[in-house]
Amino acid sequence: MAGTLYVVATPIGNLEDITFRAVRVLQEADLIASEDTRHTRILLTRYEINTPLTSYHKFNIRAKTGELVGQLQAGKNIALVSDAGTPGVSDPGYQMIRESVDRGIKVEVIPGPSAAIAALVGSGLPTDEFTFVGFLPRKPGRKRRKLEQLKNEGRTIIIYESPFRVVKTLEDVHLVFGEVEVAVCRELTKKFEEFIRGNIEEVIVKLKNKKVRGEIVLVVSAQAAQRESIS
Ligand code: SAM
């Protein structure tokens, strides 16, 4: 009988943010496939988990997907984890899950943290409808076109961003969307967690006056006109 692929969410910073079920599944699996084995080892050590680890990241995804699916078909249970958060959300995972689904392998999700949802609910911006876009394209033209597309969404938008590009991205958003409210959600669940909330112009000024570090999720409200038409 084929094994099960367990898609296991892990902490996005604070190691206490893991479920009892996730710890048990990681302990009981035959193998853990991890985006960053060094990072995952810290978590495994904390919870005294001795399951063998193998790497599964964007550079070996093609070769490794087939190999892991082969092991699942041979009856092994594999736990898939990413660097942090929920595997498949802007990190390797989708391909493994898709391939398993296509081959009739059982996929179970062990839900838990994801930076996108933590940022959305902490942003103070409307949560009733939202769009997650992951990382915006790097190339200026493509980035601008993507923002133009998003402009009429009428929903709160969640963007993953690097600390080095966040000010530029806020300026681009300001140019395309005009006056909107934003929240820059930094280092969530970690010691220096911070939410910088407010009008986009104010937030840009605040960020320009400091060195931005750490991991960031940018949450952008729908345009004012769109918001009014919703309420
Ligand atoms: N799969 C992950 C999840 O479910 O959140 C996301 C992986 S994606 C490769 C990494 C990005 O998520 C970072 O660049 C950052 O934008 C965001 N992120 C991850 N951890 C974060 C944290 N603790 N605080 C703020 N943003 C975070």
Coordinates of N, CA and C and ligand atoms in Angstrom, one line a residue:
M1 N 0.8 -1.2 0.0 CA 0.0 0.0 0.0 C 0.9 1.3 0.0
A2 N 0.4 2.3 -0.8 CA 1.2 3.5 -0.8 C 1.2 4.2 0.5
G3 N 2.2 5.0 0.8 CA 2.2 5.8 2.0 C 1.5 7.1 1.8
T4 N 1.6 8.0 2.8 CA 0.9 9.3 2.8 C 1.9 10.4 2.7
L5 N 1.5 11.4 2.0 CA 2.3 12.7 2.0 C 1.7 13.6 3.0
Y6 N 2.4 13.9 4.1 CA 1.9 14.9 5.1 C 2.5 16.2 4.8
V7 N 1.7 17.2 4.6 CA 2.1 18.6 4.3 C 2.1 19.3 5.7
V8 N 3.2 19.6 6.3 CA 3.3 20.0 7.7 C 3.7 21.5 7.8
A9 N 2.8 22.3 8.3 CA 3.2 23.7 8.6 C 4.1 23.8 9.8
T10 N 5.1 24.6 9.7 CA 6.1 24.8 10.8 C 6.2 26.3 11.2
P11 N 6.8 26.6 12.3 CA 6.8 28.0 12.8 C 7.4 29.0 11.8
I12 N 7.0 30.2 11.8 CA 7.6 31.3 11.0 C 8.5 32.1 11.8
G13 N 8.9 31.6 12.9 CA 9.9 32.4 13.7 C 9.9 31.8 15.1
N14 N 8.8 31.9 15.8 CA 8.7 31.4 17.2 C 8.5 29.9 17.2
L15 N 9.5 29.2 17.7 CA 9.4 27.7 17.7 C 8.3 27.1 18.5
E16 N 7.6 27.9 19.3 CA 6.4 27.4 20.1 C 5.2 27.2 19.2
D17 N 5.3 27.9 18.0 CA 4.1 27.9 17.1 C 4.0 26.6 16.3
I18 N 3.9 25.5 16.9 CA 3.7 24.2 16.2 C 2.7 23.4 16.9
T19 N 1.9 22.6 16.2 CA 0.8 21.9 16.8 C 1.3 20.6 17.3
F20 N 0.5 20.0 18.3 CA 0.8 18.7 18.8 C 0.9 17.6 17.7
R21 N -0.1 17.8 16.8 CA -0.2 16.9 15.6 C 1.0 17.0 14.7
A22 N 1.5 18.2 14.5 CA 2.6 18.4 13.6 C 3.8 17.6 14.2
V23 N 4.0 17.8 15.5 CA 5.2 17.1 16.2 C 5.0 15.6 16.1
R24 N 3.8 15.1 16.3 CA 3.6 13.6 16.2 C 3.9 13.1 14.8
V25 N 3.3 13.9 13.8 CA 3.5 13.4 12.4 C 5.0 13.4 12.0
L26 N 5.7 14.5 12.5 CA 7.1 14.6 12.2 C 7.9 13.4 12.8
Q27 N 7.5 13.1 14.0 CA 8.1 11.9 14.8 C 7.8 10.6 14.1
E28 N 6.6 10.4 13.6 CA 6.2 9.1 13.1 C 6.5 8.9 11.6
A29 N 6.8 10.0 10.9 CA 7.1 9.8 9.4 C 8.3 9.0 9.2
D30 N 8.4 8.4 8.0 CA 9.7 7.6 7.7 C 10.8 8.6 7.3
L31 N 10.3 9.7 6.7 CA 11.3 10.7 6.2 C 10.7 12.1 6.2
I32 N 11.5 13.1 6.4 CA 11.1 14.5 6.3 C 11.8 15.1 5.2
A33 N 11.0 15.6 4.2 CA 11.6 16.3 3.1 C 11.5 17.8 3.4
S34 N 12.7 18.5 3.4 CA 12.7 19.8 3.9 C 13.4 20.8 2.9
E35 N 12.9 22.0 2.9 CA 13.4 23.0 2.0 C 14.8 23.4 2.5
D36 N 15.0 23.5 3.8 CA 16.3 23.9 4.3 C 16.6 23.0 5.6
T37 N 17.4 22.0 5.3 CA 17.6 21.0 6.3 C 18.3 21.5 7.6
R38 N 19.1 22.5 7.4 CA 19.8 23.1 8.6 C 18.8 23.8 9.5
H39 N 17.9 24.5 8.9 CA 16.8 25.2 9.6 C 15.9 24.2 10.3
T40 N 15.5 23.2 9.5 CA 14.5 22.2 10.1 C 15.1 21.5 11.2
R41 N 16.5 21.2 11.2 CA 17.1 20.5 12.2 C 17.0 21.2 13.6
I42 N 17.0 22.5 13.5 CA 16.8 23.3 14.8 C 15.5 23.0 15.4
L43 N 14.4 22.9 14.6 CA 13.1 22.6 15.1 C 13.1 21.1 15.6
L44 N 13.7 20.2 14.8 CA 13.7 18.8 15.2 C 14.4 18.6 16.5
T45 N 15.5 19.3 16.7 CA 16.3 19.2 18.0 C 15.4 19.7 19.1
R46 N 14.7 20.8 18.9 CA 13.9 21.4 20.0 C 12.9 20.4 20.5
Y47 N 12.3 19.6 19.5 CA 11.2 18.7 19.9 C 11.7 17.2 19.9
E48 N 13.0 17.0 20.0 CA 13.6 15.7 20.1 C 13.0 14.7 19.0
I49 N 13.0 15.2 17.8 CA 12.5 14.4 16.7 C 13.8 13.8 15.9
N50 N 13.8 12.5 15.8 CA 15.0 11.9 15.1 C 14.8 11.3 13.7
T51 N 13.7 11.7 13.1 CA 13.3 11.2 11.8 C 14.4 11.6 10.8
P52 N 14.8 10.7 9.9 CA 15.7 11.1 8.8 C 15.2 12.3 8.0
L53 N 16.2 13.2 7.6 CA 15.8 14.4 6.8 C 16.4 14.3 5.4
T54 N 15.7 14.8 4.4 CA 16.3 14.9 3.1 C 16.0 16.3 2.6
S55 N 16.8 16.8 1.6 CA 16.5 18.1 1.2 C 15.5 18.1 0.0
Y56 N 14.7 19.1 -0.1 CA 13.7 19.3 -1.2 C 13.6 20.8 -1.4
H57 N 14.3 21.3 -2.4 CA 14.3 22.7 -2.6 C 14.3 23.0 -4.1
K58 N 14.2 24.3 -4.4 CA 14.0 24.7 -5.9 C 15.1 24.2 -6.8
F59 N 16.3 23.9 -6.2 CA 17.4 23.5 -7.1 C 17.4 22.0 -7.4
N60 N 16.7 21.2 -6.5 CA 16.7 19.8 -6.8 C 15.2 19.3 -7.0
I61 N 14.3 20.2 -7.2 CA 12.9 19.8 -7.2 C 12.5 18.8 -8.3
R62 N 13.2 19.0 -9.5 CA 12.8 18.1 -10.6 C 13.2 16.7 -10.3
A63 N 14.4 16.5 -10.0 CA 14.9 15.1 -9.7 C 14.3 14.5 -8.4
K64 N 14.1 15.4 -7.4 CA 13.7 14.9 -6.1 C 12.2 14.5 -6.1
T65 N 11.4 15.2 -6.8 CA 9.9 15.0 -6.8 C 9.7 13.5 -7.2
G66 N 10.3 13.1 -8.3 CA 10.1 11.7 -8.7 C 10.6 10.7 -7.7
E67 N 11.8 11.0 -7.1 CA 12.3 10.1 -6.1 C 11.4 9.9 -4.9
L68 N 10.9 11.1 -4.4 CA 10.1 11.0 -3.2 C 8.7 10.3 -3.6
V69 N 8.2 10.6 -4.7 CA 6.9 9.9 -5.1 C 7.2 8.4 -5.2
G70 N 8.3 8.0 -5.7 CA 8.7 6.6 -5.7 C 8.6 6.0 -4.3
Q71 N 9.2 6.7 -3.4 CA 9.2 6.2 -2.0 C 7.8 6.2 -1.4
L72 N 7.0 7.1 -1.7 CA 5.6 7.1 -1.3 C 4.9 5.9 -1.9
Q73 N 5.1 5.7 -3.1 CA 4.5 4.5 -3.8 C 4.9 3.2 -3.2
A74 N 6.2 3.2 -2.7 CA 6.7 2.0 -2.1 C 6.2 1.8 -0.6
G75 N 5.4 2.8 -0.1 CA 4.8 2.6 1.2 C 5.3 3.5 2.3
K76 N 6.3 4.3 1.9 CA 6.8 5.2 3.0 C 5.9 6.4 3.2
N77 N 5.9 6.9 4.5 CA 5.1 8.1 4.8 C 6.1 9.2 4.9
I78 N 5.8 10.3 4.1 CA 6.8 11.4 4.0 C 6.1 12.7 4.5
A79 N 6.9 13.4 5.4 CA 6.4 14.7 5.9 C 7.1 15.8 5.1
L80 N 6.4 16.7 4.5 CA 7.0 17.8 3.7 C 6.9 19.0 4.5
V81 N 8.1 19.7 4.7 CA 8.1 20.9 5.4 C 8.9 22.0 4.6
S82 N 8.6 23.2 4.8 CA 9.4 24.2 4.0 C 10.3 24.9 5.0
D83 N 11.0 26.0 4.6 CA 11.9 26.7 5.5 C 11.1 27.2 6.7
A84 N 9.9 27.7 6.4 CA 9.0 28.2 7.5 C 7.6 28.3 7.0
G85 N 6.6 28.2 7.8 CA 5.2 28.3 7.5 C 4.7 27.1 6.8
T86 N 3.7 27.4 5.9 CA 3.0 26.3 5.2 C 3.6 26.0 3.9
P87 N 4.0 24.7 3.7 CA 4.7 24.4 2.4 C 3.7 24.6 1.3
G88 N 4.2 25.1 0.2 CA 3.4 25.3 -1.0 C 3.0 26.8 -1.2
V89 N 3.1 27.5 -0.1 CA 2.7 29.0 -0.1 C 4.0 29.7 -0.4
S90 N 4.2 30.1 -1.7 CA 5.4 30.8 -2.1 C 6.7 30.0 -1.8
D91 N 6.7 28.7 -1.7 CA 7.9 28.0 -1.6 C 7.7 26.6 -2.2
P92 N 8.7 25.8 -2.3 CA 8.6 24.5 -2.9 C 7.5 23.7 -2.2
G93 N 6.8 22.9 -2.8 CA 5.7 22.1 -2.2 C 4.6 21.8 -3.2
Y94 N 4.3 22.8 -3.9 CA 3.2 22.6 -4.9 C 3.4 21.4 -5.8
Q95 N 4.6 21.3 -6.3 CA 4.9 20.3 -7.3 C 4.8 18.9 -6.7
M96 N 5.3 18.8 -5.5 CA 5.2 17.5 -4.8 C 3.8 17.1 -4.5
I97 N 3.0 18.1 -4.1 CA 1.6 17.8 -3.7 C 0.8 17.4 -5.0
R98 N 1.1 18.2 -6.1 CA 0.4 18.0 -7.4 C 0.7 16.6 -7.9
E99 N 2.0 16.2 -7.9 CA 2.4 14.9 -8.4 C 1.8 13.8 -7.5
S100 N 1.7 14.0 -6.2 CA 1.1 13.0 -5.4 C -0.4 12.8 -5.7
V101 N -1.1 14.0 -5.8 CA -2.5 13.9 -6.1 C -2.7 13.2 -7.4
D102 N -1.9 13.6 -8.4 CA -2.0 12.9 -9.8 C -1.8 11.4 -9.7
R103 N -1.0 11.0 -8.8 CA -0.7 9.5 -8.8 C -1.6 8.8 -7.7
G104 N -2.6 9.5 -7.2 CA -3.5 8.8 -6.3 C -2.9 8.6 -4.9
I105 N -1.9 9.3 -4.6 CA -1.3 9.2 -3.2 C -2.0 10.0 -2.3
K106 N -2.3 9.5 -1.1 CA -3.0 10.3 -0.1 C -2.2 11.5 0.4
V107 N -2.8 12.6 0.4 CA -2.2 13.9 0.9 C -2.9 14.4 2.1
E108 N -2.2 14.5 3.2 CA -2.9 15.1 4.4 C -2.2 16.4 4.8
V109 N -3.0 17.4 5.1 CA -2.4 18.7 5.5 C -2.4 18.9 7.0
I110 N -1.3 19.2 7.6 CA -1.3 19.5 9.0 C -1.2 21.1 9.1
P111 N -2.3 21.7 9.3 CA -2.3 23.2 9.2 C -1.6 23.9 10.3
G112 N -1.2 25.1 10.0 CA -0.4 25.8 11.1 C -0.1 27.2 10.5
P113 N 1.1 27.8 11.0 CA 1.4 29.1 10.6 C 1.6 29.4 9.2
S114 N 1.2 30.6 8.8 CA 1.6 31.1 7.5 C 1.7 32.6 7.6
A115 N 2.8 33.2 7.1 CA 3.1 34.6 7.3 C 2.0 35.4 6.7
A116 N 1.4 35.0 5.6 CA 0.3 35.7 4.9 C -0.9 36.0 5.8
I117 N -1.3 34.9 6.5 CA -2.5 35.1 7.3 C -2.2 35.8 8.6
A118 N -1.1 35.6 9.2 CA -0.7 36.3 10.4 C -0.6 37.8 10.1
A119 N -0.1 38.2 9.0 CA 0.1 39.6 8.6 C -1.3 40.2 8.3
L120 N -2.1 39.5 7.6 CA -3.5 40.0 7.3 C -4.3 40.3 8.5
V121 N -4.3 39.4 9.5 CA -5.2 39.6 10.6 C -4.5 40.7 11.6
G122 N -3.2 40.8 11.6 CA -2.6 41.8 12.4 C -2.6 43.2 11.8
S123 N -2.8 43.2 10.5 CA -2.7 44.5 9.8 C -3.8 45.5 10.2
G124 N -4.9 45.0 10.6 CA -6.0 45.9 11.0 C -6.8 46.3 9.7
L125 N -6.5 45.8 8.6 CA -7.2 46.1 7.3 C -8.3 45.0 7.1
P126 N -9.3 45.3 6.3 CA -10.4 44.4 6.1 C -9.9 43.0 5.8
T127 N -10.5 42.0 6.4 CA -10.2 40.6 6.3 C -11.3 39.8 5.5
D128 N -12.4 40.5 5.3 CA -13.5 39.7 4.7 C -13.2 39.2 3.3
E129 N -12.4 40.0 2.5 CA -12.0 39.4 1.2 C -10.6 39.9 1.0
F130 N -9.8 39.0 0.5 CA -8.4 39.3 0.3 C -7.8 38.6 -0.8
T131 N -6.7 39.1 -1.4 CA -6.0 38.5 -2.5 C -4.5 38.3 -2.1
F132 N -4.0 37.1 -2.2 CA -2.6 36.8 -1.9 C -1.8 36.8 -3.2
V133 N -0.8 37.6 -3.3 CA 0.0 37.6 -4.6 C 1.4 37.0 -4.4
G134 N 1.8 36.7 -3.2 CA 3.2 36.2 -3.0 C 4.2 37.3 -3.4
F135 N 5.3 36.9 -4.0 CA 6.3 38.0 -4.4 C 5.9 38.6 -5.7
L136 N 6.0 39.9 -5.8 CA 5.7 40.6 -7.1 C 6.8 40.3 -8.0
P137 N 6.6 40.5 -9.3 CA 7.7 40.3 -10.3 C 8.8 41.3 -10.0
R138 N 10.1 41.0 -10.2 CA 11.2 41.9 -9.9 C 11.3 42.9 -11.0
K139 N 11.1 42.5 -12.3 CA 11.3 43.5 -13.4 C 10.3 44.6 -13.3
P140 N 10.8 45.9 -13.4 CA 9.9 47.0 -13.2 C 8.6 47.0 -14.1
G141 N 8.7 46.7 -15.3 CA 7.6 46.7 -16.2 C 6.5 45.6 -15.8
R142 N 7.0 44.5 -15.5 CA 6.1 43.4 -15.1 C 5.5 43.7 -13.8
K143 N 6.3 44.3 -12.9 CA 5.8 44.6 -11.6 C 4.6 45.7 -11.7
R144 N 4.9 46.7 -12.5 CA 3.9 47.7 -12.7 C 2.6 47.1 -13.3
R145 N 2.8 46.2 -14.3 CA 1.6 45.6 -14.9 C 0.8 44.8 -13.9
K146 N 1.5 44.1 -13.0 CA 0.8 43.3 -12.0 C 0.0 44.2 -11.1
L147 N 0.7 45.4 -10.7 CA 0.0 46.3 -9.8 C -1.2 46.9 -10.5
E148 N -1.1 47.2 -11.7 CA -2.3 47.7 -12.5 C -3.4 46.7 -12.5
Q149 N -3.1 45.5 -12.6 CA -4.1 44.4 -12.6 C -4.8 44.3 -11.2
L150 N -4.0 44.6 -10.2 CA -4.5 44.4 -8.8 C -5.3 45.6 -8.4
K151 N -5.1 46.7 -9.1 CA -5.7 48.0 -8.6 C -7.2 47.9 -8.4
N152 N -7.8 47.2 -9.3 CA -9.3 47.2 -9.2 C -9.9 46.0 -8.5
E153 N -9.0 45.3 -7.7 CA -9.4 44.1 -7.0 C -10.6 44.4 -6.0
G154 N -10.5 45.5 -5.3 CA -11.5 45.8 -4.4 C -11.4 45.0 -3.1
R155 N -10.2 44.4 -2.9 CA -10.0 43.5 -1.8 C -8.6 43.9 -1.2
T156 N -8.4 43.5 0.1 CA -7.1 43.7 0.7 C -6.1 42.8 0.0
I157 N -4.9 43.3 -0.2 CA -3.9 42.6 -1.0 C -2.7 42.2 -0.1
I158 N -2.3 41.0 -0.1 CA -1.1 40.5 0.7 C 0.1 40.2 -0.2
I159 N 1.2 40.9 0.1 CA 2.4 40.7 -0.8 C 3.6 40.3 0.1
Y160 N 4.4 39.4 -0.3 CA 5.6 39.0 0.3 C 6.7 39.9 -0.3
E161 N 7.5 40.5 0.6 CA 8.5 41.4 0.1 C 9.8 41.4 0.9
S162 N 10.9 41.7 0.2 CA 12.2 41.7 0.9 C 12.4 43.1 1.5
P163 N 13.2 43.2 2.6 CA 13.4 44.5 3.3 C 14.1 45.4 2.4
F164 N 14.9 44.9 1.4 CA 15.6 45.8 0.5 C 14.7 46.5 -0.5
R165 N 13.6 45.9 -0.8 CA 12.7 46.4 -1.9 C 11.4 47.0 -1.4
V166 N 11.2 47.0 -0.1 CA 9.9 47.3 0.4 C 9.6 48.8 0.2
V167 N 10.5 49.7 0.3 CA 10.2 51.1 0.1 C 9.9 51.4 -1.3
K168 N 10.7 50.8 -2.2 CA 10.4 51.0 -3.7 C 9.0 50.4 -4.0
T169 N 8.7 49.2 -3.4 CA 7.4 48.6 -3.7 C 6.3 49.5 -3.2
L170 N 6.5 50.1 -2.0 CA 5.4 51.0 -1.5 C 5.3 52.2 -2.4
E171 N 6.4 52.7 -2.9 CA 6.3 53.9 -3.9 C 5.6 53.5 -5.1
D172 N 5.8 52.3 -5.6 CA 5.1 51.8 -6.8 C 3.6 51.6 -6.6
V173 N 3.3 51.1 -5.4 CA 1.9 50.9 -5.0 C 1.2 52.3 -4.9
H174 N 1.9 53.2 -4.3 CA 1.4 54.6 -4.2 C 1.1 55.2 -5.6
L175 N 2.0 55.0 -6.5 CA 1.9 55.6 -7.8 C 0.7 55.0 -8.5
V176 N 0.5 53.7 -8.4 CA -0.6 53.0 -9.1 C -1.9 53.1 -8.4
F177 N -1.9 52.9 -7.1 CA -3.2 52.9 -6.3 C -3.6 54.2 -5.8
G178 N -2.7 55.1 -5.6 CA -3.0 56.4 -5.0 C -3.0 56.2 -3.4
E179 N -3.9 57.0 -2.8 CA -4.0 56.9 -1.3 C -4.7 55.6 -0.8
V180 N -3.9 54.8 -0.2 CA -4.4 53.6 0.4 C -3.8 53.5 1.8
E181 N -4.4 52.6 2.6 CA -3.8 52.3 3.9 C -3.0 51.0 3.7
V182 N -1.9 51.0 4.4 CA -1.0 49.8 4.3 C -0.6 49.3 5.7
A183 N 0.0 48.1 5.8 CA 0.6 47.7 7.0 C 1.9 46.9 6.6
V184 N 3.0 47.3 7.1 CA 4.2 46.6 6.9 C 4.4 45.7 8.1
C185 N 4.4 44.4 7.9 CA 4.4 43.5 9.0 C 5.7 42.8 9.0
R186 N 6.5 43.1 10.0 CA 7.9 42.7 10.0 C 8.2 41.7 11.1
E187 N 9.0 40.7 10.8 CA 9.5 39.7 11.8 C 8.4 39.1 12.7
L188 N 7.3 38.7 12.0 CA 6.2 38.2 12.8 C 6.6 37.0 13.7
T189 N 6.0 37.0 14.8 CA 6.2 36.0 15.9 C 7.6 36.0 16.5
K190 N 8.5 36.9 16.0 CA 9.9 36.9 16.5 C 10.1 38.1 17.5
K191 N 11.2 38.1 18.1 CA 11.5 39.1 19.1 C 11.3 40.6 18.7
F192 N 11.6 40.9 17.5 CA 11.5 42.3 17.0 C 10.2 42.5 16.1
E193 N 9.2 41.7 16.4 CA 8.0 41.8 15.6 C 7.5 43.3 15.6
E194 N 7.0 43.7 14.4 CA 6.6 45.1 14.3 C 5.5 45.3 13.2
F195 N 4.5 46.0 13.5 CA 3.5 46.4 12.5 C 3.6 47.9 12.3
I196 N 3.9 48.3 11.1 CA 3.9 49.7 10.8 C 2.7 50.0 9.9
R197 N 1.7 50.6 10.6 CA 0.4 50.7 9.9 C 0.1 52.2 9.6
G198 N -0.7 52.5 8.6 CA -1.1 53.8 8.3 C -1.3 54.1 6.9
N199 N -1.4 55.4 6.6 CA -1.6 55.9 5.3 C -0.3 55.6 4.5
I200 N -0.3 55.3 3.2 CA 0.9 54.8 2.5 C 2.0 55.9 2.5
E201 N 1.6 57.2 2.4 CA 2.6 58.2 2.4 C 3.4 58.3 3.7
E202 N 2.6 58.2 4.8 CA 3.2 58.3 6.1 C 4.2 57.1 6.4
V203 N 3.7 55.9 5.9 CA 4.5 54.7 6.1 C 5.8 54.8 5.3
I204 N 5.7 55.3 4.1 CA 7.0 55.5 3.3 C 7.9 56.4 4.0
V205 N 7.5 57.5 4.5 CA 8.3 58.4 5.3 C 9.0 57.7 6.5
K206 N 8.2 57.0 7.2 CA 8.7 56.3 8.4 C 9.8 55.3 8.0
L207 N 9.6 54.6 6.9 CA 10.6 53.5 6.5 C 11.8 54.2 5.9
K208 N 11.7 55.3 5.3 CA 12.8 56.0 4.7 C 13.8 56.4 5.8
N209 N 13.2 56.7 7.0 CA 14.1 57.2 8.1 C 14.7 56.1 8.9
K210 N 14.5 54.8 8.5 CA 15.2 53.8 9.3 C 15.7 52.7 8.4
K211 N 16.6 51.9 8.9 CA 17.1 50.7 8.1 C 16.1 49.6 8.3
V212 N 15.5 49.1 7.2 CA 14.5 48.1 7.3 C 15.2 46.7 7.3
R213 N 15.0 45.9 8.2 CA 15.6 44.6 8.3 C 14.5 43.5 8.5
G214 N 14.9 42.3 8.2 CA 14.1 41.1 8.6 C 13.1 40.7 7.5
E215 N 12.2 39.8 7.9 CA 11.2 39.3 6.9 C 10.0 40.2 7.0
I216 N 9.4 40.4 5.8 CA 8.3 41.4 5.6 C 7.1 40.9 4.8
V217 N 5.9 41.2 5.3 CA 4.7 41.0 4.5 C 4.1 42.4 4.4
L218 N 3.7 42.8 3.2 CA 3.1 44.0 3.0 C 1.6 43.8 2.8
V219 N 0.8 44.5 3.5 CA -0.7 44.4 3.3 C -1.2 45.7 2.9
V220 N -2.0 45.7 1.8 CA -2.4 46.9 1.2 C -4.0 46.9 1.1
S221 N -4.6 48.0 1.6 CA -6.1 48.0 1.6 C -6.5 48.2 0.1
A222 N -7.8 47.9 -0.1 CA -8.3 48.2 -1.5 C -8.4 49.7 -1.6
Q223 N -8.4 50.2 -2.8 CA -8.5 51.7 -3.0 C -9.8 52.2 -2.3
A224 N -9.7 53.5 -1.9 CA -10.8 54.1 -1.1 C -12.1 53.9 -1.9
A225 N -12.2 54.2 -3.1 CA -13.4 54.2 -3.9 C -14.0 52.8 -3.9
Q226 N -13.1 51.8 -4.1 CA -13.6 50.4 -4.1 C -14.1 50.0 -2.7
R227 N -13.4 50.5 -1.6 CA -13.8 50.1 -0.3 C -15.3 50.7 0.0
E228 N -15.5 52.0 -0.5 CA -16.8 52.6 -0.2 C -17.9 51.8 -0.9
S229 N -17.6 51.3 -2.2 CA -18.6 50.6 -2.9 C -18.9 49.3 -2.3
I230 N -18.0 48.7 -1.5 CA -18.2 47.4 -0.9 C -19.1 47.6 0.3
S231 N -18.8 48.7 1.1 CA -19.6 48.8 2.4 C -21.0 49.4 2.2
Ligands
SAM1 N1 5.5 29.3 3.1 C1 5.7 30.5 3.9 C2 4.4 30.8 4.7 O1 3.5 30.0 4.7 O2 4.4 31.9 5.2 C3 6.3 31.6 3.1 C4 7.6 31.3 2.4 S1 8.2 32.6 1.4 C5 9.6 31.8 0.6 C6 9.1 33.6 2.6 C7 8.5 35.0 2.8 O3 7.4 34.9 3.7 C8 9.4 36.0 3.3 O4 10.2 36.6 2.3 C9 8.5 37.0 3.9 O5 7.9 37.9 2.9 C10 7.4 36.1 4.5 N2 7.7 35.7 5.9 C11 8.1 34.5 6.3 N3 8.2 34.5 7.7 C12 7.9 35.8 8.1 C13 7.9 36.4 9.3 N4 8.2 35.8 10.4 N5 7.6 37.7 9.3 C14 7.2 38.4 8.2 N6 7.2 37.8 7.0 C15 7.6 36.5 6.9

